[in-house]
Amino acid sequence: MKYRIITIDGPAGAGKTTIANLLARQLGCVYVDTGALYRGVAYEIKHRAIDWENDECLEAFLADLDLNFLMEEGNLVLISSGKDITSCIRTPEITMQASAASARPQVRLALLDIQRNIAQKQEAVFEGRDMGTVVFPEAAFKFFLFADLSVRAKRRYEEMSEEQKDMQRVKQEMEKRDADDSQRKEAPLMAASDAIKIDSSSLTIQEVVDKILKNIQKA
Ligand code: DC
């Protein structure tokens, strides 16, 4: 790893993407939302009707997968085989499929190189579930962001469009996803032993960013 990498891991709705984006802007580097890559895999599985539970089908599909990011006006654009799929990957169905597919070791391996290649080229803030533990164990700074389930569910609910809004469902799906992401065998969601843990339940986004910056500056 040539450049300085900052990792932010944590459960859904802890504020990782917004915080990684803001932090990267303040540091003048890029941010990488690795969950979007798992969502891209889920989108293609659905779109191409892949039998992803069958090893052979999954492996053939992954060999053909062509995912990458573009940065447009400070925001990430997810490109799959030349097509912008950014606006297609945030539905509840894709969310649950991304979590399910992320438990397959072949999927994790296929995405590992994409993530590490980005880190070879530039300084970056990477956010996800296994950034500090598996993908960048030697990162310069590691953070683990968490918050109460009810606070995280409320944040996600507020981001949803009127027709998608269903608090009970948001909470249930978030709880299931947290459990699945934490209990899977491959690269489960957990804090690296050397990560700084931040509870964002009662903090504003800027307060979290300031805490992270303070830790980076004092090192
Ligand atoms: O961060 P997100 O909600 O967009 O992530 C979607 C799913 O992708 C998440 O439930 C688990 C998986 N994921 C992962 O396994 N490892 C990562 N580094 C990022 C996401």
XYZ file of C-alpha atoms and ligand atoms in Angstrom:
239
model
C 0.000 0.000 0.000
C 1.679 3.170 -1.212
C -0.730 5.851 -0.093
C -2.326 6.784 3.178
C -5.592 4.933 3.761
C -8.263 5.739 6.330
C -10.882 3.071 7.041
C -14.371 3.438 8.494
C -16.310 0.268 9.298
C -19.645 -0.220 11.011
C -23.238 -1.430 10.694
C -25.901 -0.076 8.321
C -27.124 3.424 9.073
C -24.201 4.399 11.323
C -23.499 7.311 8.948
C -20.410 5.854 7.284
C -21.043 7.008 3.703
C -21.940 10.604 4.557
C -19.063 10.855 6.991
C -16.524 9.259 4.629
C -17.616 11.676 1.893
C -17.323 14.758 4.137
C -14.045 13.619 5.636
C -12.548 13.005 2.194
C -13.635 16.485 1.061
C -11.988 18.041 4.109
C -8.795 16.029 3.589
C -8.801 16.647 -0.181
C -8.832 12.970 -1.126
C -11.357 10.473 -2.541
C -13.809 8.296 -0.606
C -14.858 4.801 -1.539
C -18.221 3.341 -0.541
C -17.404 -0.376 -0.771
C -21.007 -1.350 0.015
C -21.848 0.064 -3.432
C -19.670 -2.660 -4.985
C -21.632 -5.387 -3.152
C -24.814 -3.637 -4.243
C -23.486 -3.632 -7.832
C -22.990 -7.397 -7.600
C -26.547 -7.783 -6.265
C -27.956 -5.583 -9.021
C -26.241 -7.655 -11.741
C -27.351 -10.940 -10.096
C -30.927 -9.731 -10.293
C -30.632 -8.094 -13.702
C -28.980 -11.139 -15.320
C -31.045 -13.675 -13.267
C -27.906 -15.422 -11.961
C -28.274 -18.616 -9.929
C -25.812 -17.169 -7.377
C -26.174 -20.011 -4.884
C -24.676 -22.369 -7.451
C -20.847 -22.129 -7.277
C -20.252 -22.641 -10.986
C -22.826 -20.059 -12.056
C -21.530 -17.582 -9.472
C -17.917 -18.010 -10.555
C -18.733 -17.601 -14.274
C -20.724 -14.486 -13.456
C -17.892 -12.995 -11.341
C -15.296 -13.685 -14.052
C -17.376 -11.503 -16.354
C -18.126 -8.755 -13.800
C -16.804 -5.303 -14.700
C -17.427 -2.849 -11.863
C -15.626 0.411 -11.217
C -16.112 3.889 -9.811
C -16.015 7.325 -11.363
C -15.885 10.474 -9.289
C -18.271 13.189 -10.497
C -18.360 16.514 -8.658
C -17.192 14.835 -5.453
C -19.773 12.035 -5.669
C -19.194 8.397 -6.532
C -20.733 6.973 -9.676
C -20.880 3.163 -9.925
C -20.256 1.834 -13.421
C -21.061 -1.745 -14.404
C -19.921 -2.836 -17.874
C -19.894 0.793 -18.985
C -23.366 1.609 -17.609
C -24.090 3.993 -14.727
C -26.109 1.929 -12.204
C -25.778 4.338 -9.236
C -29.495 5.085 -9.077
C -30.516 1.390 -9.227
C -28.722 -0.025 -6.175
C -30.566 1.426 -3.168
C -33.851 -0.508 -3.252
C -34.758 -2.731 -0.248
C -34.494 -5.813 -2.475
C -30.970 -4.990 -3.686
C -29.991 -4.103 -0.100
C -30.910 -7.568 1.197
C -29.445 -9.335 -1.844
C -26.147 -7.439 -1.389
C -25.910 -8.661 2.187
C -26.693 -12.262 1.169
C -24.214 -12.274 -1.743
C -21.517 -10.660 0.418
C -21.369 -13.821 2.540
C -20.018 -15.811 -0.439
C -16.198 -16.017 -0.381
C -15.994 -15.864 -4.203
C -17.797 -12.509 -4.180
C -15.495 -11.072 -1.508
C -12.413 -12.236 -3.386
C -13.615 -10.730 -6.673
C -14.096 -7.338 -5.003
C -10.831 -7.386 -3.061
C -8.651 -6.486 -6.058
C -10.952 -3.651 -7.142
C -10.685 -2.117 -3.669
C -6.926 -2.572 -3.325
C -6.272 -1.244 -6.832
C -8.000 2.018 -5.959
C -5.769 2.298 -2.887
C -2.625 1.849 -4.995
C -3.329 5.026 -6.896
C -4.301 7.586 -4.278
C -4.971 8.595 -0.722
C -8.531 7.588 0.201
C -11.171 7.082 2.857
C -12.658 3.581 2.503
C -15.895 2.669 4.246
C -17.532 -0.733 4.622
C -17.612 -3.733 6.953
C -14.134 -5.293 6.682
C -11.914 -2.382 5.659
C -9.778 -2.303 8.806
C -9.829 -6.052 9.428
C -9.345 -7.682 6.006
C -8.955 -5.327 3.057
C -6.568 -2.771 4.615
C -5.183 -4.261 7.829
C -2.254 -1.820 7.604
C -4.335 1.324 7.123
C -2.921 4.477 8.680
C -6.116 5.194 10.629
C -9.061 2.930 11.434
C -12.441 3.926 12.800
C -15.477 1.873 13.778
C -18.732 3.789 13.737
C -21.849 2.534 15.482
C -25.172 3.796 16.862
C -28.336 2.453 18.528
C -30.570 0.436 16.196
C -33.527 2.808 16.661
C -31.382 5.832 15.756
C -29.959 4.114 12.671
C -33.381 2.924 11.511
C -34.769 6.464 11.902
C -31.933 7.895 9.800
C -32.551 5.360 7.025
C -36.335 5.956 7.189
C -35.836 9.682 6.720
C -33.745 9.083 3.566
C -36.509 7.004 1.953
C -39.026 8.181 -0.613
C -42.664 8.515 0.552
C -43.805 5.289 -1.131
C -40.949 3.246 0.439
C -41.471 4.545 3.996
C -42.251 1.729 6.459
C -40.545 2.089 9.856
C -41.295 -1.431 11.054
C -39.807 -2.957 7.904
C -36.726 -0.700 7.956
C -35.988 -1.709 11.538
C -36.562 -5.425 10.979
C -34.457 -5.536 7.810
C -31.660 -3.543 9.414
C -31.613 -5.881 12.409
C -31.491 -8.944 10.144
C -28.756 -7.435 7.979
C -26.646 -6.506 11.040
C -26.963 -10.069 12.341
C -26.167 -11.649 8.945
C -23.228 -9.295 8.263
C -21.783 -9.875 11.764
C -22.286 -13.633 11.894
C -21.066 -14.666 8.441
C -17.883 -16.728 8.291
C -16.067 -14.598 5.708
C -14.847 -11.175 6.825
C -17.696 -10.504 9.267
C -18.582 -6.991 10.354
C -16.400 -6.209 13.360
C -14.065 -3.581 14.692
C -10.356 -4.101 14.072
C -8.513 -4.407 17.390
C -6.682 -1.148 16.620
C -9.776 0.782 15.436
C -11.040 3.841 17.290
C -14.710 3.254 18.142
C -17.187 6.117 17.860
C -20.819 5.965 19.003
C -22.681 8.337 16.666
C -26.119 7.892 18.363
C -26.225 11.410 19.762
C -23.672 13.149 17.544
C -24.220 15.237 14.425
C -22.408 14.281 11.236
C -19.992 17.191 11.622
C -19.274 16.215 15.240
C -18.276 12.725 14.097
C -16.107 14.148 11.305
C -14.443 16.506 13.816
C -13.715 13.601 16.189
C -12.120 11.641 13.351
C -10.085 14.655 12.195
C -8.883 15.275 15.769
C -7.607 11.703 15.977
C -5.864 11.990 12.614
C -4.292 15.347 13.458
C -3.022 14.328 16.870
C -1.220 11.244 15.499
O -22.836 -0.340 3.297
P -24.049 -0.904 2.523
O -25.289 -0.933 3.346
O -24.244 -0.225 1.218
O -23.619 -2.423 2.214
C -24.487 -3.359 1.587
C -24.093 -4.757 2.002
O -22.819 -5.078 1.446
C -23.941 -5.000 3.499
O -25.148 -5.454 4.093
C -22.863 -6.028 3.612
C -22.064 -5.870 2.351
N -20.747 -5.251 2.556
C -19.729 -6.089 2.950
O -19.950 -7.269 3.188
N -18.471 -5.594 3.060
C -18.209 -4.305 2.828
N -16.959 -3.864 2.938
C -19.261 -3.423 2.461
C -20.532 -3.933 2.349
